[in-house]
Amino acid sequence: MVKRFLYSQKAAPYVFVLPFVLVFLVFWLYPLASSVEMSFQKVMLGQSAQWVGFDNYAKLIDDSMFLKAVMNSVIYTVLTLVILIPLPMLFAVLINAKFMWGRELFKSVFFFPALTSVVVAGTIFRLMFGEMEGSLINSFLALFGVEPVKFLKGHVTGFIALLSLAVWRWMGVNILYFLAGLKNIPEDYYEAASIDGASTFQKFRHITIPLLKPTTIYVLTISIYAGMAMFVESLMLWNGNNSPQNIGLTIIGYLYRQGIEKNNLGFAATVGLVLLLVTMIINLTQLALSGLFRKES
């Protein structure tokens, strides 16, 4: 009977999808349900859980430090979107151009940073943007007569260091995404446009950008999630979760501070659920505005 079940055409789809369903239930749905329950409790290690109702949510709304973390995460996300979508698209177009030599070399060079551990990368960038005169960036600025800058102690300069790390690490990944999208654009479209006398810019505007829309939506979606969930980069850049005046505090950093450092797991679960909700709303909104849910006529 077992053999007949396994070889049954009706049962085969369910057998193939079963591993995903099990993983989804065990590692996503169950933890999510547990987090929802914990968000209404006061949970501390070594103590029994106590129901507190909506106290965690009320406390979260009134916490100025949480608002600071949200603002930092939103600013970081917006700036990475502004940089890490248009530039990778342009670089991908240039690398994919017929006149480009060393195409595979450029792909490897751009993608190599993504293979580097974020812990190692964060440590290196912390040394690069150090406040001493001998740090790499200050040594470069000294060539132009600029005094040493304490990058990691200022809000604007701190974000410059954080964005530099993000651009260095993820530029190549997004370039590969757009290169994959360019491969799906038929060459006939460009040949027809050339016959009609279209310029290179007109081809890019009227052919490349519209036909790269699915890739752009995908990169935008994962970039929003990555920006809102950023933590390790900030942790390593400031060598801990306590940056000066919390200029590097993110939502995940705030969650870590409440749940791990202060042993307030119920409140941390509340932070996690709010982050999930905010990220879903932002992504679903941009997907709706991009027409992904629109029915084709």
Coordinates of C-alpha atoms in Angstrom, one line a residue:
M1 CA 0.0 0.0 0.0
V2 CA 2.9 2.3 0.8
K3 CA 4.5 1.6 -2.6
R4 CA 1.2 2.3 -4.3
F5 CA 0.8 5.6 -2.5
L6 CA 4.3 6.7 -3.4
Y7 CA 3.9 5.9 -7.1
S8 CA 0.4 7.4 -7.3
Q9 CA 0.0 10.3 -9.7
K10 CA -2.5 11.9 -7.4
A11 CA -0.2 11.7 -4.3
A12 CA 3.0 12.7 -6.1
P13 CA 2.4 16.4 -6.0
Y14 CA 1.7 16.3 -2.2
V15 CA 4.8 14.2 -1.6
F16 CA 7.0 16.6 -3.4
V17 CA 5.6 19.7 -1.7
L18 CA 5.6 18.0 1.8
P19 CA 9.2 19.0 2.7
F20 CA 8.4 22.7 2.1
V21 CA 5.2 22.5 4.1
L22 CA 7.0 20.9 7.0
V23 CA 9.8 23.5 6.9
F24 CA 7.3 26.3 6.6
L25 CA 5.3 25.1 9.6
V26 CA 8.2 24.3 11.9
F27 CA 10.6 27.1 11.1
W28 CA 8.2 30.0 10.2
L29 CA 4.6 29.5 11.2
Y30 CA 5.2 28.0 14.6
P31 CA 7.8 30.6 15.6
L32 CA 5.5 33.4 14.3
A33 CA 2.6 32.1 16.4
S34 CA 4.9 31.8 19.4
S35 CA 6.1 35.4 18.9
V36 CA 2.5 36.7 18.8
E37 CA 1.8 34.9 22.1
M38 CA 5.0 36.3 23.7
S39 CA 4.2 39.8 22.6
F40 CA 1.3 39.8 25.1
Q41 CA 3.5 38.5 27.9
K42 CA 6.4 39.5 30.1
V43 CA 8.9 36.8 29.3
M44 CA 12.3 36.6 31.0
L45 CA 14.7 33.7 31.2
G46 CA 14.4 31.8 34.4
Q47 CA 11.0 33.2 35.2
S48 CA 7.5 32.2 34.3
A49 CA 5.7 34.2 31.7
Q50 CA 3.1 36.7 32.8
W51 CA 0.3 38.0 30.6
V52 CA 0.4 41.8 30.3
G53 CA -2.1 42.4 27.5
F54 CA -1.2 45.3 25.2
D55 CA 1.3 46.8 27.6
N56 CA 4.3 45.9 25.4
Y57 CA 2.7 47.6 22.4
A58 CA 1.9 50.7 24.4
K59 CA 5.4 50.9 25.8
L60 CA 6.8 50.5 22.3
I61 CA 4.9 53.4 20.9
D62 CA 6.0 55.7 23.7
D63 CA 9.7 54.6 23.5
S64 CA 11.7 57.4 21.9
M65 CA 14.6 55.0 21.4
F66 CA 12.4 52.7 19.2
L67 CA 11.4 55.7 17.1
K68 CA 15.1 56.5 16.7
A69 CA 15.9 53.0 15.6
V70 CA 13.0 53.1 13.1
M71 CA 14.1 56.4 11.7
N72 CA 17.7 55.1 11.3
S73 CA 16.5 51.9 9.5
V74 CA 14.2 53.9 7.2
I75 CA 16.9 56.4 6.3
Y76 CA 19.4 53.6 5.7
T77 CA 16.8 51.6 3.5
V78 CA 15.9 54.7 1.4
L79 CA 19.6 55.6 0.8
T80 CA 20.5 52.1 -0.2
L81 CA 17.6 52.0 -2.6
V82 CA 18.6 55.3 -4.2
I83 CA 22.2 54.0 -4.7
L84 CA 21.9 50.2 -5.1
I85 CA 19.2 50.1 -7.8
P86 CA 20.1 52.7 -10.4
L87 CA 23.9 52.2 -10.3
P88 CA 23.9 48.4 -10.6
M89 CA 21.5 48.7 -13.5
L90 CA 23.8 51.1 -15.3
F91 CA 26.9 49.0 -14.6
A92 CA 25.0 45.9 -15.8
V93 CA 24.2 47.6 -19.1
L94 CA 27.8 48.7 -19.5
I95 CA 29.1 45.2 -18.7
N96 CA 26.6 43.6 -21.1
A97 CA 27.5 46.0 -23.9
K98 CA 29.1 44.5 -27.0
F99 CA 32.1 46.8 -26.9
M100 CA 32.9 45.8 -23.3
W101 CA 36.1 43.7 -22.9
G102 CA 37.0 41.7 -19.8
R103 CA 33.3 41.1 -19.0
E104 CA 33.8 38.0 -16.8
L105 CA 36.6 39.8 -14.9
F106 CA 34.3 42.7 -14.0
K107 CA 31.6 40.3 -12.9
S108 CA 34.1 38.5 -10.6
V109 CA 35.5 41.8 -9.2
F110 CA 32.1 43.2 -8.4
F111 CA 30.8 40.0 -6.9
F112 CA 33.8 39.1 -4.8
P113 CA 32.8 41.4 -1.8
A114 CA 29.6 39.4 -1.4
L115 CA 31.7 36.3 -0.6
T116 CA 33.4 38.1 2.2
S117 CA 32.2 37.6 5.8
V118 CA 30.2 40.6 7.0
V119 CA 32.1 40.3 10.3
V120 CA 35.4 40.7 8.5
A121 CA 34.2 43.4 6.2
G122 CA 32.7 45.4 9.1
T123 CA 36.0 45.2 11.0
I124 CA 38.0 46.3 8.0
F125 CA 35.7 49.3 7.4
R126 CA 35.8 50.2 11.1
L127 CA 39.6 50.5 10.8
M128 CA 39.3 52.3 7.4
F129 CA 37.0 55.0 8.9
G130 CA 38.8 55.2 12.2
E131 CA 39.4 58.6 13.8
M132 CA 43.2 58.3 13.9
E133 CA 45.3 60.2 11.4
G134 CA 46.8 56.9 10.2
S135 CA 43.4 55.4 9.2
L136 CA 42.9 54.9 5.4
I137 CA 40.2 57.5 4.8
N138 CA 41.8 60.1 7.0
S139 CA 45.2 59.5 5.3
F140 CA 43.5 60.1 1.9
L141 CA 41.8 63.3 3.2
A142 CA 45.1 64.5 4.5
L143 CA 46.4 64.7 0.9
F144 CA 43.9 67.5 0.4
G145 CA 44.7 69.2 3.7
V146 CA 41.6 68.0 5.5
E147 CA 41.9 67.5 9.2
P148 CA 41.1 63.9 10.6
V149 CA 37.4 63.2 10.7
K150 CA 35.7 61.2 13.5
F151 CA 33.5 59.4 11.0
L152 CA 31.9 56.9 13.5
K153 CA 31.0 59.6 16.0
G154 CA 28.8 61.8 13.8
H155 CA 25.4 61.0 12.4
V156 CA 26.0 62.0 8.8
T157 CA 29.6 60.7 8.6
G158 CA 28.5 57.5 10.4
F159 CA 25.9 56.9 7.7
I160 CA 28.5 57.6 5.1
A161 CA 30.6 54.7 6.5
L162 CA 27.6 52.5 6.8
L163 CA 26.5 53.1 3.3
S164 CA 30.0 52.6 2.0
L165 CA 30.0 49.2 3.5
A166 CA 26.6 48.4 2.0
V167 CA 27.6 49.6 -1.5
W168 CA 30.9 47.7 -1.4
R169 CA 29.2 44.5 -0.3
W170 CA 26.0 44.4 -2.4
M171 CA 26.7 46.3 -5.6
G172 CA 28.0 43.2 -7.4
V173 CA 25.0 41.1 -6.3
N174 CA 22.5 43.5 -7.7
I175 CA 24.6 43.8 -10.9
L176 CA 24.3 40.1 -11.4
Y177 CA 20.5 40.3 -11.0
F178 CA 20.3 43.0 -13.6
L179 CA 22.6 41.1 -15.9
A180 CA 20.3 38.1 -15.7
G181 CA 17.4 40.3 -16.6
L182 CA 19.2 41.8 -19.6
K183 CA 19.8 38.3 -20.9
N184 CA 16.0 37.9 -21.2
I185 CA 15.6 40.9 -23.5
P186 CA 15.6 39.8 -27.1
E187 CA 18.3 41.4 -29.2
D188 CA 15.8 41.9 -32.0
Y189 CA 14.2 44.8 -30.1
Y190 CA 17.5 46.7 -30.1
E191 CA 18.1 46.0 -33.8
A192 CA 14.7 47.2 -34.7
A193 CA 15.2 50.4 -32.7
S194 CA 18.6 51.0 -34.4
I195 CA 16.9 50.7 -37.8
D196 CA 14.3 53.3 -36.7
G197 CA 17.2 55.6 -35.8
A198 CA 16.9 55.4 -32.0
S199 CA 19.8 56.6 -29.9
T200 CA 21.5 54.6 -27.2
F201 CA 19.7 56.6 -24.5
Q202 CA 16.4 56.1 -26.2
K203 CA 17.0 52.3 -26.3
F204 CA 17.9 52.4 -22.6
R205 CA 14.8 54.4 -21.7
H206 CA 12.2 52.7 -23.9
I207 CA 13.5 49.1 -24.1
T208 CA 15.9 48.3 -21.3
I209 CA 14.2 50.0 -18.4
P210 CA 10.6 48.8 -19.1
L211 CA 11.7 45.2 -19.8
L212 CA 13.8 45.1 -16.7
K213 CA 10.8 45.9 -14.6
P214 CA 10.4 42.4 -13.1
T215 CA 14.0 42.3 -12.1
T216 CA 13.8 45.8 -10.7
I217 CA 10.7 44.9 -8.6
Y218 CA 12.6 41.8 -7.3
V219 CA 15.7 43.8 -6.4
L220 CA 13.6 46.5 -4.8
T221 CA 11.7 44.0 -2.7
I222 CA 14.7 42.2 -1.3
S223 CA 16.5 45.5 -0.8
I224 CA 13.7 46.8 1.4
Y225 CA 13.8 43.7 3.5
A226 CA 17.6 43.8 3.8
G227 CA 17.6 47.5 4.7
M228 CA 15.0 47.2 7.4
A229 CA 16.6 44.0 8.8
M230 CA 20.2 45.4 8.8
F231 CA 22.0 44.7 12.0
V232 CA 25.4 42.9 11.7
E233 CA 26.9 45.7 9.6
S234 CA 26.1 48.3 12.3
L235 CA 27.2 45.9 15.1
M236 CA 30.7 45.4 13.5
L237 CA 31.2 48.9 12.3
W238 CA 30.7 50.3 15.8
N239 CA 32.2 47.3 17.5
G240 CA 29.0 46.7 19.5
N241 CA 25.4 47.6 19.8
N242 CA 26.0 50.9 21.6
S243 CA 27.0 53.5 19.0
P244 CA 27.6 57.2 20.0
Q245 CA 24.1 58.8 20.6
N246 CA 22.7 55.6 19.0
I247 CA 23.5 56.9 15.5
G248 CA 23.9 53.3 14.3
L249 CA 20.9 51.8 16.2
T250 CA 18.6 49.8 13.9
I251 CA 15.3 48.0 14.6
I252 CA 17.0 44.7 14.9
G253 CA 19.7 46.3 17.1
Y254 CA 16.9 47.6 19.3
L255 CA 15.3 44.1 19.4
Y256 CA 18.7 42.6 20.3
R257 CA 19.2 45.1 23.1
Q258 CA 15.8 44.4 24.6
G259 CA 15.7 40.7 24.2
I260 CA 19.3 39.6 24.7
E261 CA 21.0 42.4 26.6
K262 CA 18.0 43.3 28.9
N263 CA 16.4 39.8 29.0
N264 CA 13.0 41.2 28.0
L265 CA 12.0 38.5 25.5
G266 CA 8.3 39.4 25.4
F267 CA 9.0 43.1 24.5
A268 CA 11.6 41.9 21.9
A269 CA 8.9 39.7 20.3
T270 CA 6.7 42.8 20.1
V271 CA 9.5 44.7 18.3
G272 CA 9.9 41.7 15.9
L273 CA 6.2 41.6 15.0
V274 CA 6.1 45.4 14.4
L275 CA 9.1 45.1 12.1
L276 CA 7.5 42.2 10.2
L277 CA 4.2 44.2 9.8
V278 CA 6.0 47.4 8.7
T279 CA 8.1 45.6 6.2
M280 CA 5.1 43.7 4.8
I281 CA 3.1 46.9 4.4
I282 CA 6.0 48.7 2.6
N283 CA 6.7 45.8 0.3
L284 CA 3.0 45.0 -0.5
T285 CA 2.4 48.7 -1.2
Q286 CA 5.3 49.0 -3.6
L287 CA 4.3 45.7 -5.3
A288 CA 0.7 47.1 -5.7
L289 CA 2.0 50.4 -7.1
S290 CA 4.2 48.6 -9.6
G291 CA 1.2 46.7 -10.9
L292 CA 2.3 43.2 -9.9
F293 CA -1.2 42.3 -8.6
R294 CA -3.0 43.8 -11.6
K295 CA -4.9 41.3 -13.7
E296 CA -3.7 41.2 -17.3
S297 CA -6.5 42.0 -19.8

